PDB file of C-alpha atoms and ligand atoms in Angstrom:
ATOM      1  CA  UNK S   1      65.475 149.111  30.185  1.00 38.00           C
ATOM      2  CA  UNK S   2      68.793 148.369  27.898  1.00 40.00           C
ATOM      3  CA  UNK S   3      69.983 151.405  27.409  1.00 43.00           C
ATOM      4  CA  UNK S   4      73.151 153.222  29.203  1.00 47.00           C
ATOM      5  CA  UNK S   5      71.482 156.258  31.157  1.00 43.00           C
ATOM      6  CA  UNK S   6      73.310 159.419  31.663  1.00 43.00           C
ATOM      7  CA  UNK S   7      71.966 161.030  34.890  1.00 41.00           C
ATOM      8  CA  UNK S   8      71.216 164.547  34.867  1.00 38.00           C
ATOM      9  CA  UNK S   9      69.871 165.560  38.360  1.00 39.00           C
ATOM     10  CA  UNK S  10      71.739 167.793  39.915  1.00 38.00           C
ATOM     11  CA  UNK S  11      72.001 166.004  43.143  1.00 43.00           C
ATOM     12  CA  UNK S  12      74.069 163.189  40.471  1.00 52.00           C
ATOM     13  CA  UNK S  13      76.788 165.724  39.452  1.00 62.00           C
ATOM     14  CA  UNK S  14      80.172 163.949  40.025  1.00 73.00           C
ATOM     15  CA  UNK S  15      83.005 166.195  42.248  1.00 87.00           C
ATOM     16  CA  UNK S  16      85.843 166.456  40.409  1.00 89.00           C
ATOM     17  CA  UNK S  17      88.001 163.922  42.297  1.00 91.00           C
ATOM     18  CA  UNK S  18      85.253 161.350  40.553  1.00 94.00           C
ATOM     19  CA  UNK S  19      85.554 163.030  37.463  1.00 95.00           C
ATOM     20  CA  UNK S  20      89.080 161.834  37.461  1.00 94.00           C
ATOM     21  CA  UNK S  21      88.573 158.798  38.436  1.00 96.00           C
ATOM     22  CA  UNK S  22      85.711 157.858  36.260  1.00 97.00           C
ATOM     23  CA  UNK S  23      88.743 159.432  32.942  1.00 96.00           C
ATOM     24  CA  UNK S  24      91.107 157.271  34.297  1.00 95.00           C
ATOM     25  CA  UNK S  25      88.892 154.018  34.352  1.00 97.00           C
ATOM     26  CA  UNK S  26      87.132 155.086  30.999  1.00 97.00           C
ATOM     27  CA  UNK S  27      90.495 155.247  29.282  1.00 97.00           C
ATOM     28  CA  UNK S  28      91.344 151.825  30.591  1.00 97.00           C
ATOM     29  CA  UNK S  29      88.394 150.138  29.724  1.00 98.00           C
ATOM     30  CA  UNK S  30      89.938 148.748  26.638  1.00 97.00           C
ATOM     31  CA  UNK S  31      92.844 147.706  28.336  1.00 97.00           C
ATOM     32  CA  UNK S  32      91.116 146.266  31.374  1.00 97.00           C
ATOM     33  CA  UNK S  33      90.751 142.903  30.944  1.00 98.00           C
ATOM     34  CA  UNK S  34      94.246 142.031  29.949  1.00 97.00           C
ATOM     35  CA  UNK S  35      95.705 143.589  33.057  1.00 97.00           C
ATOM     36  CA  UNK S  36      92.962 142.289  35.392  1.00 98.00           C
ATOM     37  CA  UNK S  37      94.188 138.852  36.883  1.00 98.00           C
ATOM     38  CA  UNK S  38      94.030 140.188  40.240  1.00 98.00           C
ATOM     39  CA  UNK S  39      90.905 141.693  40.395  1.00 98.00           C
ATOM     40  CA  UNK S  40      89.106 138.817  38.700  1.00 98.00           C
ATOM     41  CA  UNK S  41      90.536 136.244  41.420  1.00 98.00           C
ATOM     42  CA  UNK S  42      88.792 138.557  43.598  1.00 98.00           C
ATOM     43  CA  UNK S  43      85.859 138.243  42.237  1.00 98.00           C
ATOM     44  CA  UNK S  44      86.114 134.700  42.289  1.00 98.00           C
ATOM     45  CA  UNK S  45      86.324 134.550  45.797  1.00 98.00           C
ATOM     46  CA  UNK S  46      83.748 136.889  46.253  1.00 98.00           C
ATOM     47  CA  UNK S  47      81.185 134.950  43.980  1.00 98.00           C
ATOM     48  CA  UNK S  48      81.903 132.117  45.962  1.00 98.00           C
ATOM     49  CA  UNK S  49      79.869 133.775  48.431  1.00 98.00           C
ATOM     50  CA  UNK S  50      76.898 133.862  46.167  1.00 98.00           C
ATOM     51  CA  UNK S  51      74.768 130.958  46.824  1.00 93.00           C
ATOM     52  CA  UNK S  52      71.443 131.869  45.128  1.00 94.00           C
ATOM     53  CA  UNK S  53      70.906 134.349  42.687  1.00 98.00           C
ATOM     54  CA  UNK S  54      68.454 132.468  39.789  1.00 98.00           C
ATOM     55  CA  UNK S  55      65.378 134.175  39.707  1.00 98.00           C
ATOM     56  CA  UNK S  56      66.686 137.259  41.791  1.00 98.00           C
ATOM     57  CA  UNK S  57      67.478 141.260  40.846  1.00 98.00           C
ATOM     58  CA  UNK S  58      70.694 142.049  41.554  1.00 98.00           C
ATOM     59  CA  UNK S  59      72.613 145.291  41.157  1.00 98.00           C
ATOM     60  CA  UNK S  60      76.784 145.443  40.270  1.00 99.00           C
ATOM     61  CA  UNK S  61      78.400 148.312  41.851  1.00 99.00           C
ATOM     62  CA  UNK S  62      81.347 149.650  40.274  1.00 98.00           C
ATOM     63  CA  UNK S  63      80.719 146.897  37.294  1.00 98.00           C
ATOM     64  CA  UNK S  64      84.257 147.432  35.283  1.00 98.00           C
ATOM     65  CA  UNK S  65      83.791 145.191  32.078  1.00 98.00           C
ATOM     66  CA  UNK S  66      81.359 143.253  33.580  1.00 98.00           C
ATOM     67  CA  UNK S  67      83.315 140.349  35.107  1.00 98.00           C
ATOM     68  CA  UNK S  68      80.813 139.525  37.848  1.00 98.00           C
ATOM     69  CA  UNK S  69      77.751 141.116  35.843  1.00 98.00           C
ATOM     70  CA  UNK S  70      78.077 138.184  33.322  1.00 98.00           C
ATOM     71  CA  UNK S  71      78.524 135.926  35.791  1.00 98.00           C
ATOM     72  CA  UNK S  72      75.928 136.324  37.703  1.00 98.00           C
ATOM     73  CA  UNK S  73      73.596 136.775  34.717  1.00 98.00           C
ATOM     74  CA  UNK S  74      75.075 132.883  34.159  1.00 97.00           C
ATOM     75  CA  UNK S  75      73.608 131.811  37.554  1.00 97.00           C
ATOM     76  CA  UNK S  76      70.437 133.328  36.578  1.00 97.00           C
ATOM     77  CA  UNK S  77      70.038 136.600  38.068  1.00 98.00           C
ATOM     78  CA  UNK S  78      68.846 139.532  36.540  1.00 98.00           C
ATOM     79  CA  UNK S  79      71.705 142.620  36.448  1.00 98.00           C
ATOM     80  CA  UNK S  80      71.839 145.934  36.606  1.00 98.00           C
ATOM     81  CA  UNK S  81      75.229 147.428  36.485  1.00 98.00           C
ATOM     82  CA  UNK S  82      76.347 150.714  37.384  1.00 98.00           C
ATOM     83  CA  UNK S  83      79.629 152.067  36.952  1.00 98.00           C
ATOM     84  CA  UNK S  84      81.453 156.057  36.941  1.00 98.00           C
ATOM     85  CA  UNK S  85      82.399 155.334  33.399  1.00 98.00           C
ATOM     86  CA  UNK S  86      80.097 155.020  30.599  1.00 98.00           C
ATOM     87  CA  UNK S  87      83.066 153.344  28.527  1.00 98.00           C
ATOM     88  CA  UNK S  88      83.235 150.261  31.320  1.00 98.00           C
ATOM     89  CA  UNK S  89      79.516 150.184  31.426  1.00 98.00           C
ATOM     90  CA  UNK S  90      79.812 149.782  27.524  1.00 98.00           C
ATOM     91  CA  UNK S  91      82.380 146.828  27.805  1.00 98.00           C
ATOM     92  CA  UNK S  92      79.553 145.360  30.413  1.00 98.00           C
ATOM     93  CA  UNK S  93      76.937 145.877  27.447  1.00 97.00           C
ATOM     94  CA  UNK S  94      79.101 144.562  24.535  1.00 97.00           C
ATOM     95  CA  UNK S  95      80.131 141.433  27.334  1.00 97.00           C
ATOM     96  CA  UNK S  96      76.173 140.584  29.062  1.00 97.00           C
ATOM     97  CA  UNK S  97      74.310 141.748  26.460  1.00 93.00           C
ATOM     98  CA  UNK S  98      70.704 143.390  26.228  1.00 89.00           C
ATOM     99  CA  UNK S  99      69.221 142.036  29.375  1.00 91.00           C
ATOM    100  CA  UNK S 100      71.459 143.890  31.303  1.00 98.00           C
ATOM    101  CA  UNK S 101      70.473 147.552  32.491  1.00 98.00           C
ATOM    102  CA  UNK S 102      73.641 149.989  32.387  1.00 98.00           C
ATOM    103  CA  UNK S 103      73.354 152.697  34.688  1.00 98.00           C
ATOM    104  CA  UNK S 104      76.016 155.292  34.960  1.00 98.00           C
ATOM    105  CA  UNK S 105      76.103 156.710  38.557  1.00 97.00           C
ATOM    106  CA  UNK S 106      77.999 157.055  41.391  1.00 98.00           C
ATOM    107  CA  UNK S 107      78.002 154.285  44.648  1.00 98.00           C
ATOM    108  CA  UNK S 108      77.974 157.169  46.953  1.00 98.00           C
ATOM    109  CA  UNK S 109      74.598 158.521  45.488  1.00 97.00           C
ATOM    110  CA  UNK S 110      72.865 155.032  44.078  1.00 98.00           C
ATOM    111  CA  UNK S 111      69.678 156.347  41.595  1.00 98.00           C
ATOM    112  CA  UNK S 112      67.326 153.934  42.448  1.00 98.00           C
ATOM    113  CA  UNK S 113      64.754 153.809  45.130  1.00 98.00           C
ATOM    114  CA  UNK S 114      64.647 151.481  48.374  1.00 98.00           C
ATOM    115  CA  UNK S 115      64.141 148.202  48.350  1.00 98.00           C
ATOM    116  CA  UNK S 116      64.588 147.699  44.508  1.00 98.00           C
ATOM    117  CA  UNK S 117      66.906 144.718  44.033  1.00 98.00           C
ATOM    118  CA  UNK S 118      67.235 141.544  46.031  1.00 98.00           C
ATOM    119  CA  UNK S 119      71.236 141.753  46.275  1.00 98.00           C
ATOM    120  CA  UNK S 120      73.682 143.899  45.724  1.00 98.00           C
ATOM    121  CA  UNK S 121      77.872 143.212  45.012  1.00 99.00           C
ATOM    122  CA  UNK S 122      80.488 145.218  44.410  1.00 99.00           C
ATOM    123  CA  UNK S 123      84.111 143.699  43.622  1.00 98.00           C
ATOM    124  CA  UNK S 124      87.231 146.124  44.249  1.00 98.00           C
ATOM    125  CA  UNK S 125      84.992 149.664  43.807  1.00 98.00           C
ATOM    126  CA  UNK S 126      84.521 151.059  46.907  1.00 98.00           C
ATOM    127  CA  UNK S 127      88.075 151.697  47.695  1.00 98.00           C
ATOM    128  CA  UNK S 128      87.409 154.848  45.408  1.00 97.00           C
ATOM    129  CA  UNK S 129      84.815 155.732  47.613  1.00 97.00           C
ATOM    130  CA  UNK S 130      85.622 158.986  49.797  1.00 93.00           C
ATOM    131  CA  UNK S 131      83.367 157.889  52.854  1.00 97.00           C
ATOM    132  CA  UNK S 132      83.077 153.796  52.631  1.00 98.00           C
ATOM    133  CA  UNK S 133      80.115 154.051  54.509  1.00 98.00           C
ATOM    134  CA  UNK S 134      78.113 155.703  52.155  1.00 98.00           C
ATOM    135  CA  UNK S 135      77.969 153.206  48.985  1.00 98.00           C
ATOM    136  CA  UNK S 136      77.228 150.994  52.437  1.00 98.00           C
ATOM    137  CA  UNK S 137      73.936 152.638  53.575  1.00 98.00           C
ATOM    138  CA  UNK S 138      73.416 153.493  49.804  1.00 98.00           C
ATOM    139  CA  UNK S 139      73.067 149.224  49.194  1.00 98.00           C
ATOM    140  CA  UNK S 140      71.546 148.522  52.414  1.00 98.00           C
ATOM    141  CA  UNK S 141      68.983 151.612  51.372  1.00 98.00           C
ATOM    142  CA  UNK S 142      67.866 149.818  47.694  1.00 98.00           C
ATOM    143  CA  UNK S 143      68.617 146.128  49.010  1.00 98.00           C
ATOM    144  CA  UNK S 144      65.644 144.277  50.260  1.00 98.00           C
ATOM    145  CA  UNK S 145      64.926 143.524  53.594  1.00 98.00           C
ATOM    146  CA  UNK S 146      66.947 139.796  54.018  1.00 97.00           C
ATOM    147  CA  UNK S 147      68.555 140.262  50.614  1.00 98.00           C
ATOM    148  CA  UNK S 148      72.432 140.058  50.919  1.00 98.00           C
ATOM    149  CA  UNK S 149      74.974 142.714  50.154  1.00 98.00           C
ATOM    150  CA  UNK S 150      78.595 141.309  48.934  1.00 98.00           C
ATOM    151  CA  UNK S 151      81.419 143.301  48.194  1.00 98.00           C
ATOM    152  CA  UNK S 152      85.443 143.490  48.384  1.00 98.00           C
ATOM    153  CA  UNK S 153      87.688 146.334  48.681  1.00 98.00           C
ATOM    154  CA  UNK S 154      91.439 147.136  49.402  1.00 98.00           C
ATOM    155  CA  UNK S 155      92.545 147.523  53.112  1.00 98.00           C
ATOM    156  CA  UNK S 156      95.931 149.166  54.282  1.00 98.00           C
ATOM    157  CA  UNK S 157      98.607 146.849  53.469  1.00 97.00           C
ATOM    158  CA  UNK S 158      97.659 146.916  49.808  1.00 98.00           C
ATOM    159  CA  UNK S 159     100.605 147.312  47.746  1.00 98.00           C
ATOM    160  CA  UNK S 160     103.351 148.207  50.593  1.00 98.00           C
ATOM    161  CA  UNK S 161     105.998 147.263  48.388  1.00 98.00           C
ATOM    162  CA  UNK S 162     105.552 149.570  45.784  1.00 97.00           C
ATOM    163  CA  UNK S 163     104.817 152.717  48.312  1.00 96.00           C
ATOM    164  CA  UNK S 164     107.541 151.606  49.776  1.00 96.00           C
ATOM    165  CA  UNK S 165     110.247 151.539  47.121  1.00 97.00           C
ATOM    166  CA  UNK S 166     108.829 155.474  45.391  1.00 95.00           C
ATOM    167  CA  UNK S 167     109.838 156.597  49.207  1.00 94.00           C
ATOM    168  CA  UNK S 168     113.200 155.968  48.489  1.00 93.00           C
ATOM    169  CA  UNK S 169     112.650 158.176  44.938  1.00 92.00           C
ATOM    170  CA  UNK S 170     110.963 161.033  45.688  1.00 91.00           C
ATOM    171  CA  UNK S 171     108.273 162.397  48.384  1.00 89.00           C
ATOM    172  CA  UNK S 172     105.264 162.298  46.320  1.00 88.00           C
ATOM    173  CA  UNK S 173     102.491 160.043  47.090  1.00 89.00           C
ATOM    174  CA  UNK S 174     102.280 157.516  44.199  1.00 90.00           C
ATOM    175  CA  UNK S 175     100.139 154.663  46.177  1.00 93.00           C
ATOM    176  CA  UNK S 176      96.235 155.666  47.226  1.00 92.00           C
ATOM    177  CA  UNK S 177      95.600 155.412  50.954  1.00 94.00           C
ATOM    178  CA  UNK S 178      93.817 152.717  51.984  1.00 97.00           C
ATOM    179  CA  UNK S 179      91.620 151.984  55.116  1.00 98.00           C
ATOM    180  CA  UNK S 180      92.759 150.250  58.187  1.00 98.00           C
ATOM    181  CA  UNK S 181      90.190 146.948  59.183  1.00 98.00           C
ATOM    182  CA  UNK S 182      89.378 148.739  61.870  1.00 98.00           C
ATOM    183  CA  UNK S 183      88.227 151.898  59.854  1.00 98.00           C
ATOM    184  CA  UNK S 184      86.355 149.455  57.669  1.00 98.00           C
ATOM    185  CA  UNK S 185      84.701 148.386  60.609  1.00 98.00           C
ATOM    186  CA  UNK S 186      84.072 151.388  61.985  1.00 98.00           C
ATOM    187  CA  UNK S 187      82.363 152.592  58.108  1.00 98.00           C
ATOM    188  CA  UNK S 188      80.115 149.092  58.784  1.00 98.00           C
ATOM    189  CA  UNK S 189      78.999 150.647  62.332  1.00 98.00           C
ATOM    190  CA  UNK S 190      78.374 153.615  60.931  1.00 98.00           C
ATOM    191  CA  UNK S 191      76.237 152.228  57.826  1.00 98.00           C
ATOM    192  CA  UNK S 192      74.229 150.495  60.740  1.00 97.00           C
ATOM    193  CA  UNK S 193      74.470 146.789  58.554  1.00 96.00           C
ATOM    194  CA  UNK S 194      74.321 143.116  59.738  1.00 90.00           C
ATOM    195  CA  UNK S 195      77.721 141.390  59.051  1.00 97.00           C
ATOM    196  CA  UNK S 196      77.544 137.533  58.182  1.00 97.00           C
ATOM    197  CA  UNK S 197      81.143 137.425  57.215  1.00 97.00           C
ATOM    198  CA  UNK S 198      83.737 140.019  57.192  1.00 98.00           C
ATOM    199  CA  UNK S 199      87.615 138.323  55.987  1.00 98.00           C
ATOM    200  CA  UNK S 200      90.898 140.148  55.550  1.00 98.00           C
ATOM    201  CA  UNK S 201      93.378 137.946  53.218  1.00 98.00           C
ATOM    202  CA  UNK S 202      96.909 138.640  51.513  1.00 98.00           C
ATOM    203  CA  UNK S 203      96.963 138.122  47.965  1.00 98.00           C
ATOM    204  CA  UNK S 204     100.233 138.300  46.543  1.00 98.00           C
ATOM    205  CA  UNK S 205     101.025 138.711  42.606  1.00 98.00           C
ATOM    206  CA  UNK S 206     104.454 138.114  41.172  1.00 98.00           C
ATOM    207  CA  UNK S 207     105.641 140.438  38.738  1.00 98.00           C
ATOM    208  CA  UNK S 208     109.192 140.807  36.868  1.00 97.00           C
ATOM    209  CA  UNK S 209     109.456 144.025  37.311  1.00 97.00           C
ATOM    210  CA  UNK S 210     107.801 147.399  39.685  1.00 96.00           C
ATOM    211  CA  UNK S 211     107.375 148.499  35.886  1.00 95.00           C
ATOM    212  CA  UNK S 212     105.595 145.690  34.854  1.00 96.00           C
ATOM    213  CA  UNK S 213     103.290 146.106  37.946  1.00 97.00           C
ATOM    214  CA  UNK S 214     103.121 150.140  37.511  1.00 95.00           C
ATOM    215  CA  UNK S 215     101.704 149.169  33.991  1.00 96.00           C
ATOM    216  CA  UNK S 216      99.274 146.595  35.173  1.00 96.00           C
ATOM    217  CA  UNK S 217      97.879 149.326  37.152  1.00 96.00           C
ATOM    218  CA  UNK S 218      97.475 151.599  34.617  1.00 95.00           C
ATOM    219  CA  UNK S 219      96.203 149.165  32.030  1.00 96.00           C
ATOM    220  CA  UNK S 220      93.336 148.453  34.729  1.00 96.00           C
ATOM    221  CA  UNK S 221      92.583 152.435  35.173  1.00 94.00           C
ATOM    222  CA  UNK S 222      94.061 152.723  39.125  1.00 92.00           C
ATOM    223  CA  UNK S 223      95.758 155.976  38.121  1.00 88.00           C
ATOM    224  CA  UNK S 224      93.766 158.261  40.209  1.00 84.00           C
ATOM    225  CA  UNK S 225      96.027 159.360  43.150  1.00 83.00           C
ATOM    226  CA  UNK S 226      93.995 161.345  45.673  1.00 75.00           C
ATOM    227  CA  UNK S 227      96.870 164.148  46.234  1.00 67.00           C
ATOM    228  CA  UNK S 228      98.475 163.784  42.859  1.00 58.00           C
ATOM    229  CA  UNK S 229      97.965 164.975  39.453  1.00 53.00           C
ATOM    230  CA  UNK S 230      98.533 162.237  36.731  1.00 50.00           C
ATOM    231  CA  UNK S 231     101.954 162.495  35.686  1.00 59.00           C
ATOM    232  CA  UNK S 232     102.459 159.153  33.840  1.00 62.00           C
ATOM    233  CA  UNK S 233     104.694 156.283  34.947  1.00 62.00           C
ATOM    234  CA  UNK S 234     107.597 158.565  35.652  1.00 67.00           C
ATOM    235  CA  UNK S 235     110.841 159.065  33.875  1.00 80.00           C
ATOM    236  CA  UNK S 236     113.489 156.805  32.883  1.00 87.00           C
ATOM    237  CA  UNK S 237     115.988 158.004  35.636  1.00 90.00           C
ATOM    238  CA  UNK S 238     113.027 157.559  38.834  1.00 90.00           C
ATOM    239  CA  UNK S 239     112.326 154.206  37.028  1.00 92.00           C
ATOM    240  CA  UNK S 240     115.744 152.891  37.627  1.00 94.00           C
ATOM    241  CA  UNK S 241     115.664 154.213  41.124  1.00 94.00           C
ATOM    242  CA  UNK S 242     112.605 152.509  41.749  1.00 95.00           C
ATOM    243  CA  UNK S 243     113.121 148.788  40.384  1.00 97.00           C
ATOM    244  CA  UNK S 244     116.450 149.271  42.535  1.00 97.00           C
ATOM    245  CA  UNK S 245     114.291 150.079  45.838  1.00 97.00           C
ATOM    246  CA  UNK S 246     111.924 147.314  45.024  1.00 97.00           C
ATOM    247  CA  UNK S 247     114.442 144.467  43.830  1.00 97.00           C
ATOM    248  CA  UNK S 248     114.929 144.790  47.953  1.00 97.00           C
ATOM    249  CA  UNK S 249     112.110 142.566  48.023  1.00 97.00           C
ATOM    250  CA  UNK S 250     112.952 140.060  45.103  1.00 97.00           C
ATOM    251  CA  UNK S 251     111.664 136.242  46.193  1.00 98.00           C
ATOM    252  CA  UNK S 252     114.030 133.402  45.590  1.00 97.00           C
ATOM    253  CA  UNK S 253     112.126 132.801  42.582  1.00 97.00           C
ATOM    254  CA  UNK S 254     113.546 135.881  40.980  1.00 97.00           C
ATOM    255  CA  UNK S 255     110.271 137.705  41.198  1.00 98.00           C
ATOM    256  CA  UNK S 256     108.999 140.509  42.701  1.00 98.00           C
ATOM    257  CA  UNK S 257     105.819 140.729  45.109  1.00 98.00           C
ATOM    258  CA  UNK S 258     102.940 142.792  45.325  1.00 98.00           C
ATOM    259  CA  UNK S 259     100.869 142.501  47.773  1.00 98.00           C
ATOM    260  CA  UNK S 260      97.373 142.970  48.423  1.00 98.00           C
ATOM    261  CA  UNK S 261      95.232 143.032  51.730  1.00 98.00           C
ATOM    262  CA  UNK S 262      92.064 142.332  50.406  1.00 98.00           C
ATOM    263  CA  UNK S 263      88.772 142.691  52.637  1.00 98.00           C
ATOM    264  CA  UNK S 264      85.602 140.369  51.745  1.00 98.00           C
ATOM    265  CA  UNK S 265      82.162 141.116  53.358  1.00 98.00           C
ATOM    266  CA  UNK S 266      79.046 139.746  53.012  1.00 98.00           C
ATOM    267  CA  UNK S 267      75.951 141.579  55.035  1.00 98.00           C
ATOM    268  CA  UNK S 268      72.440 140.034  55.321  1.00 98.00           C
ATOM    269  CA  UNK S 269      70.020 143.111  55.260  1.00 97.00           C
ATOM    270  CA  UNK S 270      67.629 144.189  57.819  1.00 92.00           C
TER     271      UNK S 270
HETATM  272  C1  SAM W   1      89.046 147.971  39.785  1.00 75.99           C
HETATM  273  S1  SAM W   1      87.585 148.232  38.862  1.00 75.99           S
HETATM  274  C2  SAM W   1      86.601 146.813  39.344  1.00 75.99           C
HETATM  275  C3  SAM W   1      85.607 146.467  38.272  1.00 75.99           C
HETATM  276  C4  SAM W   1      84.844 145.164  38.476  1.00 75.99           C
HETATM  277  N1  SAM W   1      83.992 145.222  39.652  1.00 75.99           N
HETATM  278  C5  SAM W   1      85.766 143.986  38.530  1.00 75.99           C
HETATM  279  O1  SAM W   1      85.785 143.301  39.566  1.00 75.99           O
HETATM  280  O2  SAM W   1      86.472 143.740  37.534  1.00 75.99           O
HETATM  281  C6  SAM W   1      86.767 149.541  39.747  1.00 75.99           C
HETATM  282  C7  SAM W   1      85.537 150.071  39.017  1.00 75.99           C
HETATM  283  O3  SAM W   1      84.796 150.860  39.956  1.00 75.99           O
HETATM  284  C8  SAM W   1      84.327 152.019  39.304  1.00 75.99           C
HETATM  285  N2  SAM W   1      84.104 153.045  40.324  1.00 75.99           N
HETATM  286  C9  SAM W   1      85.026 153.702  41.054  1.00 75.99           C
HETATM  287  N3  SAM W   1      84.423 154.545  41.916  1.00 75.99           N
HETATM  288  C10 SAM W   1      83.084 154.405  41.726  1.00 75.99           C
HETATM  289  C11 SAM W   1      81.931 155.011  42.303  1.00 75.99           C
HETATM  290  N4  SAM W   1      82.028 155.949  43.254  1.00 75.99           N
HETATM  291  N5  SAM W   1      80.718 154.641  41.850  1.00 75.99           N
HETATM  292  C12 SAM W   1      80.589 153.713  40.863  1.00 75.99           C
HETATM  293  N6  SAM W   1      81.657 153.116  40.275  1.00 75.99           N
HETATM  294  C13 SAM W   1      82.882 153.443  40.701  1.00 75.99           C
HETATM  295  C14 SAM W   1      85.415 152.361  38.286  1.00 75.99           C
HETATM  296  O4  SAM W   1      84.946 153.182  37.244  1.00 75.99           O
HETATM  297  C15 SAM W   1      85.844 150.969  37.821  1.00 75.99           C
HETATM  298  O5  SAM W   1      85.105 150.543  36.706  1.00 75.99           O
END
């Protein structure tokens, strides 16, 4: 199967809070890999927890462009990738090639029956999940019994700096909420899985300016905000205000930090 399939079902039909976020990764997806740094050093470290995959059917959940898709087609594995977007899944196709199936389809609702895939990973996805313990039972549910589920996602903490300095601009929320480690532990309880390893780390990138980062973000497709229509950047005038509340925390380097909690899991299943 090398085609990208559009699901029809009705029980696939995408709220409308997906809807957004699959337009806002879909327009990025030619943008993506230029603004990506971050997320790809996640994925690094995540693949480093892959230590066999020749031979073996995986599944890439929330695939992007296909950063750890081609990857772990390199080490031999055979991929299927499903993503929100059909325009990332077609950056995955135009990166891996034929021999990867391209599934559009939602993490919360994975189309494919138990049992079918010997791992599953997902790299920086599931923080757009609404319940994290769903795309949880949903990989445990299609991942062999003693095949291993990997994945990363955000944690609270995740870019403090920059929810920090739009409080001192206006009263909107301009940051997504992310889950405390102990609500991502609580989402593992309730997705019943077997933890092998579950790390919480502080990445920081250096930008030279909030606007520099704000554009990163966009260029990547993070636009979404849960309470918040899409209202671009912001104007020249909240701009200013904000590099002003964020040049508070300029390093002696002369650059400013963002910072980013990042949670790595990997779950041998049952
Ligand atoms: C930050 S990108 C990460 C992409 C890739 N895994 C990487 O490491 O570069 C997040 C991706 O997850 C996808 N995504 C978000 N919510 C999803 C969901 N509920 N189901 C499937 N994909 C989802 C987005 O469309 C986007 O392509």
């Amino acid at each position: 199967m090398s085609a990208i399939l559009k699901l029809d079902n009705p029980g696939s039909v995408l709220a409308d809070s997906k809807k957004a976020i699959a337009k806002a990764f879909g327009r990025a997806a030619g943008t993506y890999d230029r603004c990506a740094a971050f997320q790809r050093d996640v994925a690094d470290r995540l693949l480093n927890h892959v230590t066999a995959a020749r031979g073996l059917y995986g599944l890439d959940v929330g695939c992007g462009t296909g950063y750890c898709t081609e990857r772990l087609v390199n080490q031999g594995a055979t991929m299927t990738a499903l993503d929100l977007s059909s325009e990332m899944l077609l950056k995955t196709k135009a990166r891996c090639g034929a021999e990867v199936t391209a599934i559009t389809g939602d993490a919360e609702a994975l189309p494919f029956k138990e049992n079918s895939f010997d791992f599953a990973l997902s790299s920086l996805a599931l923080q757009w999940c609404e319940d994290l313990s769903l795309p949880l039972s949903e990989m445990k549910r299609v991942v062999k019994p003693g095949g291993k589920i990997y994945f990363s996602t955000l944690a609270d903490g995740s870019l403090w700096e920059l929810s920090e300095a739009w409080k001192a601009v206006d009263s909107d929320q301009h940051v997504n909420h992310f889950l405390t480690p102990s609500q991502i532990n609580i989402a593992l309880a309730q997705a019943g899985v077997n933890l092998d390893t579950l790390d919480f780390s502080d990445i920081v990138t250096l930008y030279a300016s909030a606007l520099e980062l704000m554009r990163d973000l966009k260029g990547i497709g993070a636009t979404h905000i849960e309470t918040r229509q899409n209202r671009g950047l912001g104007g020249r005038e909240q701009i200013r205000a904000l590099e002003s509340a964020y040049r508070k925390n300029i390093l002696e380097c002369g650059r400013l930090p963002a910072t980013y909690h990042v949670c790595i899991g990997v779950i041998t299943n049952e």
